[in-house]
């Protein structure tokens, strides 16, 4: 499929027709009626971040009262709980904290791996790029050091939309699309698997979505290192992009702006957002499945869409339910909290007509009977 064909489908295709194309592709790639998921926990080691992306409700400034760096005691307790719940992985990510250097991350990894037998899926490309820059190392050396210290794979966070036109407006301080792709390419060359994500429903146009999908597809053609693609929709509450009149009502960020003498209602952006509807979500998910013929797995995002929409999404190209998210802080900071248990996920998959299967990060199935 060419970019032009992809754009045509995204803009004009009949939704059910596109969904059927995606479902056919899923069946071709995944012959069985199995839908996988992983038991893991999101651990955010710090919420301090110098990037201050306009779509982010999670970050804090260093002097904010609720700014934190997670203590080792709390970190180890969280990992212990994850293992007790049958978890096999932690997803560890955080903001770009100006006081943390590469030694902090290496020590963090060593300390986890010396205590627990757990897969560490951690540090998105913006974090890795920042570590490399601060240490004065190449990306290759930085990733190699992290790998030796115990990093197993890299999550696709921080991609948002891989179109610099959009990035310059919503996250001007964040690394550009070229750098994001470079981190992933270096990791793949070192034999590390990664995932790829896409956040849509902010200010992007359909052309930007195609730009993103095409960049992922081209890199995957060269390296084959992406295990999965995860599209999810922007959650505007408590973010700077949300616009005047709503933002900051009672939120920590709104209060913080007030303390600093900035009205929480003052417009901070002249950008216009068009939040994704359920239909937009299904359309983008289905197109992603069809366009990314070379990425084996497409995850549905129950965290942003809820379990019911995630069930529908299994017929729009999704073959994986993603993580059980024993803990999730980033989307929750934007006011979206779908509390579900492993039992709920298993039930949602079964009642959609599929067999649930617990997997690891490499999509090896480790448990089938539920
Ligand atoms: S999205 Fe990530 S990089 Fe941007 S402000 Fe939030 S934590 Fe920082």
mmCIF file with all atom_site columns, C-alpha atoms in Angstrom, residues 120-197:
data_model
loop_
_atom_site.group_PDB
_atom_site.id
_atom_site.type_symbol
_atom_site.label_atom_id
_atom_site.label_alt_id
_atom_site.label_comp_id
_atom_site.label_asym_id
_atom_site.label_entity_id
_atom_site.label_seq_id
_atom_site.pdbx_PDB_ins_code
_atom_site.Cartn_x
_atom_site.Cartn_y
_atom_site.Cartn_z
_atom_site.occupancy
_atom_site.B_iso_or_equiv
_atom_site.pdbx_formal_charge
_atom_site.auth_seq_id
_atom_site.auth_comp_id
_atom_site.auth_asym_id
_atom_site.auth_atom_id
_atom_site.pdbx_PDB_model_num
ATOM 1  C CA . UNK A 1 120 ? 12.668 -4.875 32.122 1.00 0.00 ? 120 UNK A CA 1
ATOM 2  C CA . UNK A 1 121 ? 10.942 -3.020 29.299 1.00 0.00 ? 121 UNK A CA 1
ATOM 3  C CA . UNK A 1 122 ? 12.142 0.477  29.890 1.00 0.00 ? 122 UNK A CA 1
ATOM 4  C CA . UNK A 1 123 ? 13.156 4.006  28.954 1.00 0.00 ? 123 UNK A CA 1
ATOM 5  C CA . UNK A 1 124 ? 11.526 5.457  25.880 1.00 0.00 ? 124 UNK A CA 1
ATOM 6  C CA . UNK A 1 125 ? 13.670 7.081  23.144 1.00 0.00 ? 125 UNK A CA 1
ATOM 7  C CA . UNK A 1 126 ? 13.451 10.637 24.597 1.00 0.00 ? 126 UNK A CA 1
ATOM 8  C CA . UNK A 1 127 ? 14.861 9.332  27.910 1.00 0.00 ? 127 UNK A CA 1
ATOM 9  C CA . UNK A 1 128 ? 17.632 7.381  26.201 1.00 0.00 ? 128 UNK A CA 1
ATOM 10 C CA . UNK A 1 129 ? 18.542 10.317 23.977 1.00 0.00 ? 129 UNK A CA 1
ATOM 11 C CA . UNK A 1 130 ? 18.721 12.593 27.033 1.00 0.00 ? 130 UNK A CA 1
ATOM 12 C CA . UNK A 1 131 ? 20.904 10.095 28.947 1.00 0.00 ? 131 UNK A CA 1
ATOM 13 C CA . UNK A 1 132 ? 23.298 9.876  25.973 1.00 0.00 ? 132 UNK A CA 1
ATOM 14 C CA . UNK A 1 133 ? 23.448 13.633 25.548 1.00 0.00 ? 133 UNK A CA 1
ATOM 15 C CA . UNK A 1 134 ? 24.144 14.264 29.252 1.00 0.00 ? 134 UNK A CA 1
ATOM 16 C CA . UNK A 1 135 ? 26.807 11.564 29.425 1.00 0.00 ? 135 UNK A CA 1
ATOM 17 C CA . UNK A 1 136 ? 28.432 12.643 26.148 1.00 0.00 ? 136 UNK A CA 1
ATOM 18 C CA . UNK A 1 137 ? 28.085 9.080  24.793 1.00 0.00 ? 137 UNK A CA 1
ATOM 19 C CA . UNK A 1 138 ? 26.858 7.876  21.438 1.00 0.00 ? 138 UNK A CA 1
ATOM 20 C CA . UNK A 1 139 ? 23.421 6.320  21.314 1.00 0.00 ? 139 UNK A CA 1
ATOM 21 C CA . UNK A 1 140 ? 25.013 2.969  20.575 1.00 0.00 ? 140 UNK A CA 1
ATOM 22 C CA . UNK A 1 141 ? 27.253 3.107  23.645 1.00 0.00 ? 141 UNK A CA 1
ATOM 23 C CA . UNK A 1 142 ? 24.388 4.297  25.853 1.00 0.00 ? 142 UNK A CA 1
ATOM 24 C CA . UNK A 1 143 ? 22.055 1.503  24.757 1.00 0.00 ? 143 UNK A CA 1
ATOM 25 C CA . UNK A 1 144 ? 24.857 -1.053 25.060 1.00 0.00 ? 144 UNK A CA 1
ATOM 26 C CA . UNK A 1 145 ? 25.540 0.042  28.651 1.00 0.00 ? 145 UNK A CA 1
ATOM 27 C CA . UNK A 1 146 ? 21.833 -0.115 29.506 1.00 0.00 ? 146 UNK A CA 1
ATOM 28 C CA . UNK A 1 147 ? 21.578 -3.542 27.908 1.00 0.00 ? 147 UNK A CA 1
ATOM 29 C CA . UNK A 1 148 ? 24.569 -4.841 29.872 1.00 0.00 ? 148 UNK A CA 1
ATOM 30 C CA . UNK A 1 149 ? 23.036 -3.451 33.063 1.00 0.00 ? 149 UNK A CA 1
ATOM 31 C CA . UNK A 1 150 ? 19.816 -5.393 32.463 1.00 0.00 ? 150 UNK A CA 1
ATOM 32 C CA . UNK A 1 151 ? 17.580 -3.483 30.067 1.00 0.00 ? 151 UNK A CA 1
ATOM 33 C CA . UNK A 1 152 ? 15.754 -6.097 27.984 1.00 0.00 ? 152 UNK A CA 1
ATOM 34 C CA . UNK A 1 153 ? 13.636 -4.063 25.584 1.00 0.00 ? 153 UNK A CA 1
ATOM 35 C CA . UNK A 1 154 ? 12.530 -0.507 24.847 1.00 0.00 ? 154 UNK A CA 1
ATOM 36 C CA . UNK A 1 155 ? 8.949  0.823  24.819 1.00 0.00 ? 155 UNK A CA 1
ATOM 37 C CA . UNK A 1 156 ? 7.767  2.963  21.937 1.00 0.00 ? 156 UNK A CA 1
ATOM 38 C CA . UNK A 1 157 ? 6.777  5.941  24.085 1.00 0.00 ? 157 UNK A CA 1
ATOM 39 C CA . UNK A 1 158 ? 7.568  9.495  23.094 1.00 0.00 ? 158 UNK A CA 1
ATOM 40 C CA . UNK A 1 159 ? 6.714  8.914  19.439 1.00 0.00 ? 159 UNK A CA 1
ATOM 41 C CA . UNK A 1 160 ? 3.365  10.685 19.579 1.00 0.00 ? 160 UNK A CA 1
ATOM 42 C CA . UNK A 1 161 ? 3.179  11.641 15.902 1.00 0.00 ? 161 UNK A CA 1
ATOM 43 C CA . UNK A 1 162 ? 6.407  11.203 13.941 1.00 0.00 ? 162 UNK A CA 1
ATOM 44 C CA . UNK A 1 163 ? 5.844  14.373 11.978 1.00 0.00 ? 163 UNK A CA 1
ATOM 45 C CA . UNK A 1 164 ? 8.012  17.306 12.994 1.00 0.00 ? 164 UNK A CA 1
ATOM 46 C CA . UNK A 1 165 ? 5.346  19.795 11.907 1.00 0.00 ? 165 UNK A CA 1
ATOM 47 C CA . UNK A 1 166 ? 3.178  18.469 14.759 1.00 0.00 ? 166 UNK A CA 1
ATOM 48 C CA . UNK A 1 167 ? 6.008  17.862 17.231 1.00 0.00 ? 167 UNK A CA 1
ATOM 49 C CA . UNK A 1 168 ? 7.218  21.448 16.953 1.00 0.00 ? 168 UNK A CA 1
ATOM 50 C CA . UNK A 1 169 ? 3.803  22.592 18.136 1.00 0.00 ? 169 UNK A CA 1
ATOM 51 C CA . UNK A 1 170 ? 2.920  20.086 20.828 1.00 0.00 ? 170 UNK A CA 1
ATOM 52 C CA . UNK A 1 171 ? 6.334  19.137 22.196 1.00 0.00 ? 171 UNK A CA 1
ATOM 53 C CA . UNK A 1 172 ? 8.903  21.651 20.942 1.00 0.00 ? 172 UNK A CA 1
ATOM 54 C CA . UNK A 1 173 ? 11.562 20.564 23.457 1.00 0.00 ? 173 UNK A CA 1
ATOM 55 C CA . UNK A 1 174 ? 11.256 16.871 22.763 1.00 0.00 ? 174 UNK A CA 1
ATOM 56 C CA . UNK A 1 175 ? 13.482 14.985 20.338 1.00 0.00 ? 175 UNK A CA 1
ATOM 57 C CA . UNK A 1 176 ? 12.350 15.071 16.707 1.00 0.00 ? 176 UNK A CA 1
ATOM 58 C CA . UNK A 1 177 ? 11.116 12.126 14.683 1.00 0.00 ? 177 UNK A CA 1
ATOM 59 C CA . UNK A 1 178 ? 14.569 11.461 13.183 1.00 0.00 ? 178 UNK A CA 1
ATOM 60 C CA . UNK A 1 179 ? 16.126 11.065 16.643 1.00 0.00 ? 179 UNK A CA 1
ATOM 61 C CA . UNK A 1 180 ? 13.261 8.860  17.867 1.00 0.00 ? 180 UNK A CA 1
ATOM 62 C CA . UNK A 1 181 ? 13.765 6.551  14.912 1.00 0.00 ? 181 UNK A CA 1
ATOM 63 C CA . UNK A 1 182 ? 17.552 6.619  15.400 1.00 0.00 ? 182 UNK A CA 1
ATOM 64 C CA . UNK A 1 183 ? 17.274 5.347  18.990 1.00 0.00 ? 183 UNK A CA 1
ATOM 65 C CA . UNK A 1 184 ? 15.043 2.505  17.807 1.00 0.00 ? 184 UNK A CA 1
ATOM 66 C CA . UNK A 1 185 ? 17.348 1.671  14.912 1.00 0.00 ? 185 UNK A CA 1
ATOM 67 C CA . UNK A 1 186 ? 20.415 1.498  17.180 1.00 0.00 ? 186 UNK A CA 1
ATOM 68 C CA . UNK A 1 187 ? 18.544 -0.707 19.651 1.00 0.00 ? 187 UNK A CA 1
ATOM 69 C CA . UNK A 1 188 ? 17.387 -3.044 16.872 1.00 0.00 ? 188 UNK A CA 1
ATOM 70 C CA . UNK A 1 189 ? 20.955 -3.255 15.542 1.00 0.00 ? 189 UNK A CA 1
ATOM 71 C CA . UNK A 1 190 ? 22.075 -4.351 19.003 1.00 0.00 ? 190 UNK A CA 1
ATOM 72 C CA . UNK A 1 191 ? 19.499 -7.136 18.876 1.00 0.00 ? 191 UNK A CA 1
ATOM 73 C CA . UNK A 1 192 ? 17.029 -5.472 21.212 1.00 0.00 ? 192 UNK A CA 1
ATOM 74 C CA . UNK A 1 193 ? 13.315 -5.644 20.468 1.00 0.00 ? 193 UNK A CA 1
ATOM 75 C CA . UNK A 1 194 ? 11.128 -2.577 20.867 1.00 0.00 ? 194 UNK A CA 1
ATOM 76 C CA . UNK A 1 195 ? 7.520  -1.537 20.388 1.00 0.00 ? 195 UNK A CA 1
ATOM 77 C CA . UNK A 1 196 ? 6.157  1.456  18.483 1.00 0.00 ? 196 UNK A CA 1
ATOM 78 C CA . UNK A 1 197 ? 3.315  3.696  19.569 1.00 0.00 ? 197 UNK A CA 1
#
